[in-house]
XYZ file of C-alpha atoms in Angstrom:
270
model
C -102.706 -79.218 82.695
C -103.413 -81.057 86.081
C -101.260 -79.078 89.099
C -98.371 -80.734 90.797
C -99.662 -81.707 93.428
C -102.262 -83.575 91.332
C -99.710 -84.589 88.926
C -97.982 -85.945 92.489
C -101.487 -87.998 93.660
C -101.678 -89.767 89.986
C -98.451 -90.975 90.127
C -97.971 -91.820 93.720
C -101.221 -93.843 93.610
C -100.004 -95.715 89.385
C -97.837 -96.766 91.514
C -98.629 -98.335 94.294
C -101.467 -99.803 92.097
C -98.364 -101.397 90.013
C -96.346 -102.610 92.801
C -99.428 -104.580 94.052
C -100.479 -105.784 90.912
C -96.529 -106.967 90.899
C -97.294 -108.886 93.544
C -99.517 -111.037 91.385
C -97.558 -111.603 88.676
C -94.665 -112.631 90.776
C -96.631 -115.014 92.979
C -98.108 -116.445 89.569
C -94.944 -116.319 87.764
C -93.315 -119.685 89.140
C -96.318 -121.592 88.658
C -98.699 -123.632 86.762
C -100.330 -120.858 83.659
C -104.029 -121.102 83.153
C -103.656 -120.173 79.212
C -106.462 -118.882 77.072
C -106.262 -117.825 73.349
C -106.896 -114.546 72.352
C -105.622 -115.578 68.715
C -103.684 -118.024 67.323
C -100.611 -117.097 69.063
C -102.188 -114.246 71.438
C -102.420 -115.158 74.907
C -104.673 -113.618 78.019
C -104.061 -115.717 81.636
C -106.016 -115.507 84.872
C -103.044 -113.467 86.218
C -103.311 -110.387 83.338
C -107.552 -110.600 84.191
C -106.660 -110.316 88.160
C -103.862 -107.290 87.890
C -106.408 -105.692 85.719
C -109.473 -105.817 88.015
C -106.894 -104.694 91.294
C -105.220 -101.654 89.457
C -108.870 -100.549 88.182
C -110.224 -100.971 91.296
C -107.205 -99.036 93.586
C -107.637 -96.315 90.938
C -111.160 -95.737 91.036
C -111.218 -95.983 94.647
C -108.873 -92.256 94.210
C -110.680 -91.017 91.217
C -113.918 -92.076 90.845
C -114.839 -89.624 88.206
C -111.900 -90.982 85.847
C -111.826 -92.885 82.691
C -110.567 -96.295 82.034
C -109.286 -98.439 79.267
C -107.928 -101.185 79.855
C -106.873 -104.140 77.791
C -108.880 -107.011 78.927
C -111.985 -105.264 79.799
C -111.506 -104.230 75.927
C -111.436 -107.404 74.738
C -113.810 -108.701 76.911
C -116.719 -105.520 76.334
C -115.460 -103.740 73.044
C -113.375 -101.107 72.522
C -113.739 -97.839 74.839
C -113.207 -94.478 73.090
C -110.622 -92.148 74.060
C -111.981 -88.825 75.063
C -110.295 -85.275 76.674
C -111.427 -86.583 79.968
C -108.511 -88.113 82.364
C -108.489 -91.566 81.114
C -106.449 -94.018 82.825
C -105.349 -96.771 80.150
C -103.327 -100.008 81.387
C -102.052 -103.040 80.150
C -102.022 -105.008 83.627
C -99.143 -107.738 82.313
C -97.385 -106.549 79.338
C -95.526 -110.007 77.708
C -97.997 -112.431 78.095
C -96.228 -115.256 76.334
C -93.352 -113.964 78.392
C -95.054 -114.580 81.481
C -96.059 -118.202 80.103
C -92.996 -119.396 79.263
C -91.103 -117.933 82.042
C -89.055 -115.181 80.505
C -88.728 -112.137 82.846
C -89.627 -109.395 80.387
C -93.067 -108.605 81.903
C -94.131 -105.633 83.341
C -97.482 -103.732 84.596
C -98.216 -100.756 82.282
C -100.459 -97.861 83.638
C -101.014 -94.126 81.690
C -103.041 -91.332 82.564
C -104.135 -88.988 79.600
C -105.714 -85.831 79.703
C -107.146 -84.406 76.805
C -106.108 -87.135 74.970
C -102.075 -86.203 75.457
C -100.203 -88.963 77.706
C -99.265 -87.252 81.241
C -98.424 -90.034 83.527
C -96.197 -93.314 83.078
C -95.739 -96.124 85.201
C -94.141 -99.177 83.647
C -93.287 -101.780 85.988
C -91.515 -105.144 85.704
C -92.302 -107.217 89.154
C -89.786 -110.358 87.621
C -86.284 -108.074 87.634
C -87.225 -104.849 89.951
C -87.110 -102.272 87.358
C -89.959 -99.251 87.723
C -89.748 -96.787 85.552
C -92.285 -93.364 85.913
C -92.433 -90.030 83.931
C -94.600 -86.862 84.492
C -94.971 -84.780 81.433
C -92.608 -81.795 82.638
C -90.845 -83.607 85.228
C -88.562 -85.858 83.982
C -87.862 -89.504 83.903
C -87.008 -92.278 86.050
C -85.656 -95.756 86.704
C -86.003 -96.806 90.020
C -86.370 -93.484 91.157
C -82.998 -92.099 89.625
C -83.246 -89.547 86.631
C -82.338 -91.150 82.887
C -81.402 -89.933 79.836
C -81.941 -91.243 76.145
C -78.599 -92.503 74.462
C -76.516 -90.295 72.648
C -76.063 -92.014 69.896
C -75.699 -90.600 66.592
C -75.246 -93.573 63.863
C -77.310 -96.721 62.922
C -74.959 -98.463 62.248
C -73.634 -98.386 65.945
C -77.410 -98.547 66.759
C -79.550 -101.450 69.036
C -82.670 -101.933 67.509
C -85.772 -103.322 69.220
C -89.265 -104.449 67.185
C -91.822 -107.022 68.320
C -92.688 -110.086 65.762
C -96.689 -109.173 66.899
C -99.619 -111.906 66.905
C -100.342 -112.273 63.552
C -99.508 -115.438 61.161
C -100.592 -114.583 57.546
C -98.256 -114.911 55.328
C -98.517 -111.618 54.105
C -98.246 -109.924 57.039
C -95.047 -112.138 57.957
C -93.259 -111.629 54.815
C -94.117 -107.977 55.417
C -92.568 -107.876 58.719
C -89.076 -110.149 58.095
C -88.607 -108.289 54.626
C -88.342 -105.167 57.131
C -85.946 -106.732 59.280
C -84.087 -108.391 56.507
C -83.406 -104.532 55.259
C -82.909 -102.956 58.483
C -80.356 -105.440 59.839
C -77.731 -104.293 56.934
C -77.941 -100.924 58.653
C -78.209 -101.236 62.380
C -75.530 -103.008 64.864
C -78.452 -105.913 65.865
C -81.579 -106.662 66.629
C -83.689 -107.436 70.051
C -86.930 -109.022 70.720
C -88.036 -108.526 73.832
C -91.851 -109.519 73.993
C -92.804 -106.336 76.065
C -93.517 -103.009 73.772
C -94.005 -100.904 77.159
C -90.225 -102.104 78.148
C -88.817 -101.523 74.698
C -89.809 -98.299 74.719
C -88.240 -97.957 78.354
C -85.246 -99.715 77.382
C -85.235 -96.261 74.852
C -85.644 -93.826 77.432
C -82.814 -94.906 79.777
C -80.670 -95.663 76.623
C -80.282 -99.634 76.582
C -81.841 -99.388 72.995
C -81.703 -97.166 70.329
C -84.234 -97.356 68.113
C -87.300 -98.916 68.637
C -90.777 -99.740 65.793
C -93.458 -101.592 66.125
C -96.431 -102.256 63.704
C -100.123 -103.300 64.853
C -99.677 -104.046 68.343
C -102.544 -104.673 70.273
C -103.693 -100.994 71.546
C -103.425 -97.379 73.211
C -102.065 -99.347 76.717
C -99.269 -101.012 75.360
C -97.846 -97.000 74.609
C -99.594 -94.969 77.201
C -97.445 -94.672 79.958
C -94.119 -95.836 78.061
C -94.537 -92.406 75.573
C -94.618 -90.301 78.513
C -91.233 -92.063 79.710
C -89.205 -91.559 76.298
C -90.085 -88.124 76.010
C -89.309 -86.965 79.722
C -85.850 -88.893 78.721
C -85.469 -86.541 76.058
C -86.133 -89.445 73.422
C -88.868 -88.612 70.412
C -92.118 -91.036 69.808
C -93.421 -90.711 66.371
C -95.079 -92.596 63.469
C -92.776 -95.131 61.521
C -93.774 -92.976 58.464
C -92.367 -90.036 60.186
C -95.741 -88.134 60.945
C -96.849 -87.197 64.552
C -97.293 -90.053 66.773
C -101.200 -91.128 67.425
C -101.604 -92.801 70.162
C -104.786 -94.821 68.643
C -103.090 -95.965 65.643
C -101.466 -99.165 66.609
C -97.976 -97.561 65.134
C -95.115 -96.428 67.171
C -91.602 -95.832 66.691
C -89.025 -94.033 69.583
C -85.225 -93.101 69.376
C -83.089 -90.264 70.524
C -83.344 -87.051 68.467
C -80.200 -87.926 66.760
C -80.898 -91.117 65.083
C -84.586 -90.059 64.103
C -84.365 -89.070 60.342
C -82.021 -91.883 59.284
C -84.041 -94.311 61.288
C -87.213 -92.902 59.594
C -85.698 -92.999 55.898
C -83.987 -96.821 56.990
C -88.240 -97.643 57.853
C -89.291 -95.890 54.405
C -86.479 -97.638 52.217
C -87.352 -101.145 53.955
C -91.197 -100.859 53.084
């Protein structure tokens, strides 16, 4: 495990590297989109490539011996495999179609593993103010005051969060609102909010509940938001109930009170 003071340097310099890259998203946020198509409904914009190529660049500047995944250069050059080396992995505008449509649930999303095992979270939204950090053994915060997971302890007083994802097979749509269909007799209601990385935020300082989402696009839409739940005191595991791998494209997050009857609510709706 890195030292404190290290620990300290990571997140000082996530960051700052956020904040500026905030800078571009506001700037572009009020304007005319450049839109490209990474699928049929999956969208990149010159804004996510430019907060990409400034966050990489202020991080490598202060650890040049790092790792680094990142979402565009992934789709651009092919995936990058995660290794036991510090690797930092960022989404540099999480909510995309957000972003292009104006809704303010877009945020900057930079995590620092270390043998694999998320240490460092930075999740930042530039549109409303929020930052949110955790340091694996230090807590959790939202604009630099401690938070805590919600206490609660039914699903049926429960907010639940998923994410409708990119694809538009049929299968894979019937799939996804026969899951909602069954959860939404069980749970208090149901958000949307375009932004994995701030749904599993809105878990760790207890505006949500419960939170699953299945085949989302990769390791930086979780890094730094895993690291965030936990130091709330929330869990992060598979839907299926098995340990939470970070590589799978699988995530689900709640307090620990909620967890088994949220897991057997996921199993009973497959």
């Amino acid at each position: 495990m890195a030292q404190n003071d290290s620990l300290a340097k990571f997140l000082d310099t996530a960051v700052d590297a956020a904040k500026r890259a905030g800078e571009i998203i506001r700037n572009g946020f009020y304007q005319t989109k450049n839109v490209e198509h990474k699928g049929q409904v999956d969208l990149v914009t010159e804004t996510d490539k430019a907060c990409e190529d400034l966050i990489f660049n202020h991080l490598k500047q202060q650890f040049p011996t790092h790792k680094f995944i990142g979402e565009e250069t992934t789709a651009a050059c092919g995936a990058t495999e995660l290794t036991d080396e510090p690797t930092w992995i960022v989404d540099p505008l999480d909510g995309t179609t957000n972003f292009v449509h104006g809704f303010p649930f877009v945020c900057i999303s930079i995590g620092l593993t270390i043998g694999k095992i998320p240490i460092v979270g930075v999740v930042y939204n530039p549109i409303m103010d929020e930052l949110f950090t955790g340091v694996r053994g230090q807590g959790a915060f939202f604009n630099g005051k401690p938070i805590k997971v919600s206490s609660q302890t039914e699903l049926v007083k429960s907010l639940l969060a998923t994410e409708a994802g990119t694809k538009r097979d049929k299968p894979t749509l019937d799939a996804s609102t026969n899951r909602i269909n069954s959860l939404l007799f069980k749970v208090r209601s149901l958000r949307m909010s375009g932004s994995c990385a701030l749904n599993l935020c809105g878990i760790a300082c207890g505006r949500l509940d419960l939170f699953y989402e299945l085949g989302f696009g990769g390791p930086w839409d979780v890094a730094a938001g895993v690291v965030i739940v936990e130091e709330a005191g929330g869990l992060v595991y598979d839907p299926s109930g098995k340990d939470f791998d970070i590589t799978a494209q699988r995530v689900a997050a709640s307090n620990p009170h909620v967890k088994d009857a949220f897991i057997e609510a996921l199993r009973q709706s497959e």
